[in-house]
């Protein structure tokens, strides 16, 4: 297990992880559920200069293709399309989030975390970025950081959503695992 040294602020902000056994089985379905809708592309790019309609159309086409690929379980193709989107629109938060989920599917957790961090820097209230960050930390067995990230997700998300219920389940599981590790419970 690799424990990362982070400032207290980051540790407080991040952490909480999903059932490790379910990660392998559950991830493809969860990825389909969490993929950002292609509709926000135009609203996110609304500030683009006038006359840049071809660029916007290409961003929308590539983003939609990436979403379709992610939902179909084609993470490598989705990542390729998202990388092209990010060349055209490096500040498009949903592209960073979806790239992070594609990278989780490819077991490239450090790269996934970087995309989630970029997304939260660009838009600190982007809840699904914290969810993805938690999954990436959990996959690397860093339950403390996973727990913090999932708590942030729960704080930012709707209380009665299916994802929030899954997040609470992950939080309880990770707390129990951390308590077992420290010899405090069972």
PDB file of C-alpha atoms in Angstrom:
ATOM      1  CA  UNK A   1       0.000   0.000   0.000  1.00  0.00           C
ATOM      2  CA  UNK A   2       1.236   3.417  -0.874  1.00  0.00           C
ATOM      3  CA  UNK A   3       0.316   6.212   1.532  1.00  0.00           C
ATOM      4  CA  UNK A   4       0.685   9.637   0.017  1.00  0.00           C
ATOM      5  CA  UNK A   5       1.898  12.552   2.036  1.00  0.00           C
ATOM      6  CA  UNK A   6      -0.479  15.452   1.549  1.00  0.00           C
ATOM      7  CA  UNK A   7      -1.177  18.586   3.432  1.00  0.00           C
ATOM      8  CA  UNK A   8      -3.856  18.395   6.090  1.00  0.00           C
ATOM      9  CA  UNK A   9      -6.106  20.494   3.924  1.00  0.00           C
ATOM     10  CA  UNK A  10      -6.021  17.958   1.103  1.00  0.00           C
ATOM     11  CA  UNK A  11      -6.474  15.054   3.489  1.00  0.00           C
ATOM     12  CA  UNK A  12      -9.442  16.854   5.032  1.00  0.00           C
ATOM     13  CA  UNK A  13     -10.902  17.537   1.601  1.00  0.00           C
ATOM     14  CA  UNK A  14     -10.248  14.163   0.055  1.00  0.00           C
ATOM     15  CA  UNK A  15     -10.735  10.525   1.015  1.00  0.00           C
ATOM     16  CA  UNK A  16     -13.324   7.667   1.042  1.00  0.00           C
ATOM     17  CA  UNK A  17     -13.436   4.604  -1.137  1.00  0.00           C
ATOM     18  CA  UNK A  18     -15.881   2.153  -2.667  1.00  0.00           C
ATOM     19  CA  UNK A  19     -15.969  -1.517  -1.833  1.00  0.00           C
ATOM     20  CA  UNK A  20     -12.768  -2.810  -3.336  1.00  0.00           C
ATOM     21  CA  UNK A  21     -14.260  -6.079  -4.443  1.00  0.00           C
ATOM     22  CA  UNK A  22     -17.112  -4.284  -6.167  1.00  0.00           C
ATOM     23  CA  UNK A  23     -14.791  -1.875  -7.958  1.00  0.00           C
ATOM     24  CA  UNK A  24     -13.804  -4.440 -10.554  1.00  0.00           C
ATOM     25  CA  UNK A  25     -17.345  -5.747 -11.024  1.00  0.00           C
ATOM     26  CA  UNK A  26     -19.237  -2.502 -10.590  1.00  0.00           C
ATOM     27  CA  UNK A  27     -17.027   0.059 -12.368  1.00  0.00           C
ATOM     28  CA  UNK A  28     -18.259  -0.403 -15.948  1.00  0.00           C
ATOM     29  CA  UNK A  29     -21.887   0.168 -14.899  1.00  0.00           C
ATOM     30  CA  UNK A  30     -20.971   3.090 -12.686  1.00  0.00           C
ATOM     31  CA  UNK A  31     -18.974   4.667 -15.486  1.00  0.00           C
ATOM     32  CA  UNK A  32     -22.017   4.569 -17.738  1.00  0.00           C
ATOM     33  CA  UNK A  33     -24.089   6.181 -14.974  1.00  0.00           C
ATOM     34  CA  UNK A  34     -21.621   8.986 -14.247  1.00  0.00           C
ATOM     35  CA  UNK A  35     -20.613  10.101 -17.699  1.00  0.00           C
ATOM     36  CA  UNK A  36     -21.387  13.765 -18.196  1.00  0.00           C
ATOM     37  CA  UNK A  37     -24.161  14.601 -20.593  1.00  0.00           C
ATOM     38  CA  UNK A  38     -22.926  16.089 -23.872  1.00  0.00           C
ATOM     39  CA  UNK A  39     -25.335  19.041 -23.554  1.00  0.00           C
ATOM     40  CA  UNK A  40     -23.023  21.110 -21.277  1.00  0.00           C
ATOM     41  CA  UNK A  41     -20.407  21.440 -24.008  1.00  0.00           C
ATOM     42  CA  UNK A  42     -22.093  24.403 -25.647  1.00  0.00           C
ATOM     43  CA  UNK A  43     -22.882  26.138 -22.373  1.00  0.00           C
ATOM     44  CA  UNK A  44     -19.292  25.641 -21.207  1.00  0.00           C
ATOM     45  CA  UNK A  45     -17.988  27.027 -24.485  1.00  0.00           C
ATOM     46  CA  UNK A  46     -20.558  29.827 -24.802  1.00  0.00           C
ATOM     47  CA  UNK A  47     -17.852  32.387 -24.191  1.00  0.00           C
ATOM     48  CA  UNK A  48     -15.934  31.288 -27.307  1.00  0.00           C
ATOM     49  CA  UNK A  49     -15.387  34.055 -29.842  1.00  0.00           C
ATOM     50  CA  UNK A  50     -18.085  34.537 -32.446  1.00  0.00           C
ATOM     51  CA  UNK A  51     -17.327  32.865 -35.746  1.00  0.00           C
ATOM     52  CA  UNK A  52     -15.810  29.843 -34.058  1.00  0.00           C
ATOM     53  CA  UNK A  53     -18.782  27.650 -34.892  1.00  0.00           C
ATOM     54  CA  UNK A  54     -16.698  24.960 -36.609  1.00  0.00           C
ATOM     55  CA  UNK A  55     -14.501  24.610 -33.538  1.00  0.00           C
ATOM     56  CA  UNK A  56     -17.551  24.365 -31.285  1.00  0.00           C
ATOM     57  CA  UNK A  57     -19.132  21.794 -33.587  1.00  0.00           C
ATOM     58  CA  UNK A  58     -15.936  19.713 -33.518  1.00  0.00           C
ATOM     59  CA  UNK A  59     -15.782  19.920 -29.715  1.00  0.00           C
ATOM     60  CA  UNK A  60     -19.400  18.822 -29.486  1.00  0.00           C
ATOM     61  CA  UNK A  61     -18.879  15.979 -31.975  1.00  0.00           C
ATOM     62  CA  UNK A  62     -15.775  14.668 -30.196  1.00  0.00           C
ATOM     63  CA  UNK A  63     -17.318  15.023 -26.735  1.00  0.00           C
ATOM     64  CA  UNK A  64     -20.472  13.157 -27.814  1.00  0.00           C
ATOM     65  CA  UNK A  65     -18.319  10.444 -29.376  1.00  0.00           C
ATOM     66  CA  UNK A  66     -16.351  10.133 -26.128  1.00  0.00           C
ATOM     67  CA  UNK A  67     -19.537   9.859 -24.068  1.00  0.00           C
ATOM     68  CA  UNK A  68     -20.848   7.132 -26.378  1.00  0.00           C
ATOM     69  CA  UNK A  69     -17.530   5.282 -26.147  1.00  0.00           C
ATOM     70  CA  UNK A  70     -17.458   5.507 -22.342  1.00  0.00           C
ATOM     71  CA  UNK A  71     -21.021   4.263 -22.075  1.00  0.00           C
ATOM     72  CA  UNK A  72     -20.155   1.355 -24.386  1.00  0.00           C
ATOM     73  CA  UNK A  73     -17.103   0.439 -22.314  1.00  0.00           C
ATOM     74  CA  UNK A  74     -14.570   1.629 -24.909  1.00  0.00           C
ATOM     75  CA  UNK A  75     -12.345   3.584 -22.538  1.00  0.00           C
ATOM     76  CA  UNK A  76      -9.312   3.807 -24.841  1.00  0.00           C
ATOM     77  CA  UNK A  77     -11.367   5.306 -27.684  1.00  0.00           C
ATOM     78  CA  UNK A  78     -13.162   7.632 -25.276  1.00  0.00           C
ATOM     79  CA  UNK A  79      -9.862   8.849 -23.879  1.00  0.00           C
ATOM     80  CA  UNK A  80      -8.529   9.520 -27.375  1.00  0.00           C
ATOM     81  CA  UNK A  81     -11.571  11.642 -28.239  1.00  0.00           C
ATOM     82  CA  UNK A  82     -11.399  13.466 -24.896  1.00  0.00           C
ATOM     83  CA  UNK A  83      -7.724  14.272 -25.429  1.00  0.00           C
ATOM     84  CA  UNK A  84      -8.702  15.887 -28.740  1.00  0.00           C
ATOM     85  CA  UNK A  85     -11.475  17.823 -26.985  1.00  0.00           C
ATOM     86  CA  UNK A  86      -8.996  19.067 -24.393  1.00  0.00           C
ATOM     87  CA  UNK A  87      -6.648  20.316 -27.114  1.00  0.00           C
ATOM     88  CA  UNK A  88      -9.523  22.424 -28.455  1.00  0.00           C
ATOM     89  CA  UNK A  89     -11.009  23.327 -25.054  1.00  0.00           C
ATOM     90  CA  UNK A  90      -8.467  22.805 -22.239  1.00  0.00           C
ATOM     91  CA  UNK A  91     -10.796  24.301 -19.628  1.00  0.00           C
ATOM     92  CA  UNK A  92     -13.789  22.087 -20.385  1.00  0.00           C
ATOM     93  CA  UNK A  93     -14.433  20.570 -16.960  1.00  0.00           C
ATOM     94  CA  UNK A  94     -16.673  17.729 -18.138  1.00  0.00           C
ATOM     95  CA  UNK A  95     -13.956  16.577 -20.540  1.00  0.00           C
ATOM     96  CA  UNK A  96     -11.466  16.362 -17.662  1.00  0.00           C
ATOM     97  CA  UNK A  97     -13.967  14.450 -15.520  1.00  0.00           C
ATOM     98  CA  UNK A  98     -14.792  11.968 -18.263  1.00  0.00           C
ATOM     99  CA  UNK A  99     -11.098  11.556 -19.090  1.00  0.00           C
ATOM    100  CA  UNK A 100     -10.589  10.685 -15.421  1.00  0.00           C
ATOM    101  CA  UNK A 101     -13.277   8.004 -15.541  1.00  0.00           C
ATOM    102  CA  UNK A 102     -11.835   6.594 -18.781  1.00  0.00           C
ATOM    103  CA  UNK A 103      -8.417   6.427 -17.121  1.00  0.00           C
ATOM    104  CA  UNK A 104      -9.911   4.607 -14.119  1.00  0.00           C
ATOM    105  CA  UNK A 105     -11.342   2.043 -16.537  1.00  0.00           C
ATOM    106  CA  UNK A 106      -7.816   1.694 -17.965  1.00  0.00           C
ATOM    107  CA  UNK A 107      -6.323   1.304 -14.439  1.00  0.00           C
ATOM    108  CA  UNK A 108      -4.244   4.470 -14.908  1.00  0.00           C
ATOM    109  CA  UNK A 109      -5.116   5.905 -11.524  1.00  0.00           C
ATOM    110  CA  UNK A 110      -2.444   8.614 -11.196  1.00  0.00           C
ATOM    111  CA  UNK A 111      -3.425  10.105 -14.545  1.00  0.00           C
ATOM    112  CA  UNK A 112      -7.104   9.861 -13.562  1.00  0.00           C
ATOM    113  CA  UNK A 113      -6.420  11.738 -10.328  1.00  0.00           C
ATOM    114  CA  UNK A 114      -4.673  14.494 -12.264  1.00  0.00           C
ATOM    115  CA  UNK A 115      -7.726  15.028 -14.489  1.00  0.00           C
ATOM    116  CA  UNK A 116     -10.028  15.072 -11.462  1.00  0.00           C
ATOM    117  CA  UNK A 117      -7.734  17.594  -9.716  1.00  0.00           C
ATOM    118  CA  UNK A 118      -7.752  19.811 -12.804  1.00  0.00           C
ATOM    119  CA  UNK A 119     -11.547  19.601 -12.941  1.00  0.00           C
ATOM    120  CA  UNK A 120     -11.900  20.651  -9.300  1.00  0.00           C
ATOM    121  CA  UNK A 121      -9.443  23.518  -9.799  1.00  0.00           C
ATOM    122  CA  UNK A 122     -11.443  24.753 -12.774  1.00  0.00           C
ATOM    123  CA  UNK A 123     -14.795  24.215 -11.046  1.00  0.00           C
ATOM    124  CA  UNK A 124     -14.524  23.486  -7.298  1.00  0.00           C
ATOM    125  CA  UNK A 125     -18.195  22.463  -7.039  1.00  0.00           C
ATOM    126  CA  UNK A 126     -17.943  19.745  -9.735  1.00  0.00           C
ATOM    127  CA  UNK A 127     -19.281  16.913  -7.569  1.00  0.00           C
ATOM    128  CA  UNK A 128     -18.611  13.991  -9.908  1.00  0.00           C
ATOM    129  CA  UNK A 129     -14.923  14.927 -10.038  1.00  0.00           C
ATOM    130  CA  UNK A 130     -14.671  14.190  -6.305  1.00  0.00           C
ATOM    131  CA  UNK A 131     -16.523  10.907  -6.820  1.00  0.00           C
ATOM    132  CA  UNK A 132     -14.028   9.865  -9.462  1.00  0.00           C
ATOM    133  CA  UNK A 133     -11.125  11.027  -7.338  1.00  0.00           C
ATOM    134  CA  UNK A 134     -12.395   8.831  -4.511  1.00  0.00           C
ATOM    135  CA  UNK A 135     -12.572   5.805  -6.809  1.00  0.00           C
ATOM    136  CA  UNK A 136      -9.029   6.395  -8.027  1.00  0.00           C
ATOM    137  CA  UNK A 137      -7.680   6.732  -4.484  1.00  0.00           C
ATOM    138  CA  UNK A 138      -9.554   3.607  -3.397  1.00  0.00           C
ATOM    139  CA  UNK A 139      -8.114   1.652  -6.306  1.00  0.00           C
ATOM    140  CA  UNK A 140      -4.649   2.527  -4.998  1.00  0.00           C
ATOM    141  CA  UNK A 141      -5.690   1.528  -1.446  1.00  0.00           C
ATOM    142  CA  UNK A 142      -5.443   5.085  -0.105  1.00  0.00           C
ATOM    143  CA  UNK A 143      -8.626   4.964   1.932  1.00  0.00           C
ATOM    144  CA  UNK A 144      -7.963   8.178   3.870  1.00  0.00           C
ATOM    145  CA  UNK A 145      -7.842  10.315   0.728  1.00  0.00           C
ATOM    146  CA  UNK A 146     -10.668   8.340  -0.848  1.00  0.00           C
ATOM    147  CA  UNK A 147     -12.821   8.964   2.212  1.00  0.00           C
ATOM    148  CA  UNK A 148     -12.233  12.722   2.076  1.00  0.00           C
ATOM    149  CA  UNK A 149     -13.035  12.907  -1.636  1.00  0.00           C
ATOM    150  CA  UNK A 150     -16.233  10.897  -1.233  1.00  0.00           C
ATOM    151  CA  UNK A 151     -17.343  13.048   1.704  1.00  0.00           C
ATOM    152  CA  UNK A 152     -16.856  16.096  -0.491  1.00  0.00           C
ATOM    153  CA  UNK A 153     -18.941  14.442  -3.205  1.00  0.00           C
ATOM    154  CA  UNK A 154     -21.753  13.735  -0.722  1.00  0.00           C
ATOM    155  CA  UNK A 155     -21.616  17.318   0.539  1.00  0.00           C
ATOM    156  CA  UNK A 156     -21.991  18.693  -2.991  1.00  0.00           C
ATOM    157  CA  UNK A 157     -24.555  16.246  -4.378  1.00  0.00           C
ATOM    158  CA  UNK A 158     -28.287  15.727  -4.065  1.00  0.00           C
ATOM    159  CA  UNK A 159     -29.163  13.877  -0.875  1.00  0.00           C
ATOM    160  CA  UNK A 160     -31.550  11.355  -2.416  1.00  0.00           C
ATOM    161  CA  UNK A 161     -29.739  10.396  -5.621  1.00  0.00           C
ATOM    162  CA  UNK A 162     -28.654   6.828  -6.369  1.00  0.00           C
ATOM    163  CA  UNK A 163     -25.032   7.969  -6.595  1.00  0.00           C
ATOM    164  CA  UNK A 164     -25.229   9.603  -3.180  1.00  0.00           C
ATOM    165  CA  UNK A 165     -26.559   6.380  -1.669  1.00  0.00           C
ATOM    166  CA  UNK A 166     -23.651   4.509  -3.277  1.00  0.00           C
ATOM    167  CA  UNK A 167     -21.273   7.137  -1.935  1.00  0.00           C
ATOM    168  CA  UNK A 168     -22.593   6.706   1.615  1.00  0.00           C
ATOM    169  CA  UNK A 169     -22.206   2.958   1.270  1.00  0.00           C
ATOM    170  CA  UNK A 170     -18.595   3.431   0.203  1.00  0.00           C
ATOM    171  CA  UNK A 171     -17.953   5.821   3.093  1.00  0.00           C
ATOM    172  CA  UNK A 172     -19.283   3.334   5.640  1.00  0.00           C
ATOM    173  CA  UNK A 173     -17.272   0.501   4.097  1.00  0.00           C
ATOM    174  CA  UNK A 174     -14.054   2.510   4.065  1.00  0.00           C
ATOM    175  CA  UNK A 175     -14.544   3.709   7.623  1.00  0.00           C
ATOM    176  CA  UNK A 176     -14.999   0.101   8.731  1.00  0.00           C
ATOM    177  CA  UNK A 177     -11.886  -0.985   6.851  1.00  0.00           C
ATOM    178  CA  UNK A 178      -9.851   1.858   8.347  1.00  0.00           C
ATOM    179  CA  UNK A 179     -11.122   0.974  11.825  1.00  0.00           C
ATOM    180  CA  UNK A 180     -10.094  -2.655  11.284  1.00  0.00           C
ATOM    181  CA  UNK A 181      -6.643  -1.560  10.152  1.00  0.00           C
ATOM    182  CA  UNK A 182      -6.157   0.548  13.239  1.00  0.00           C
ATOM    183  CA  UNK A 183      -7.380  -2.303  15.461  1.00  0.00           C
ATOM    184  CA  UNK A 184     -10.423  -0.399  16.694  1.00  0.00           C
ATOM    185  CA  UNK A 185     -13.295  -2.446  15.478  1.00  0.00           C
ATOM    186  CA  UNK A 186     -14.956  -4.990  13.352  1.00  0.00           C
TER     187      UNK A 186
END
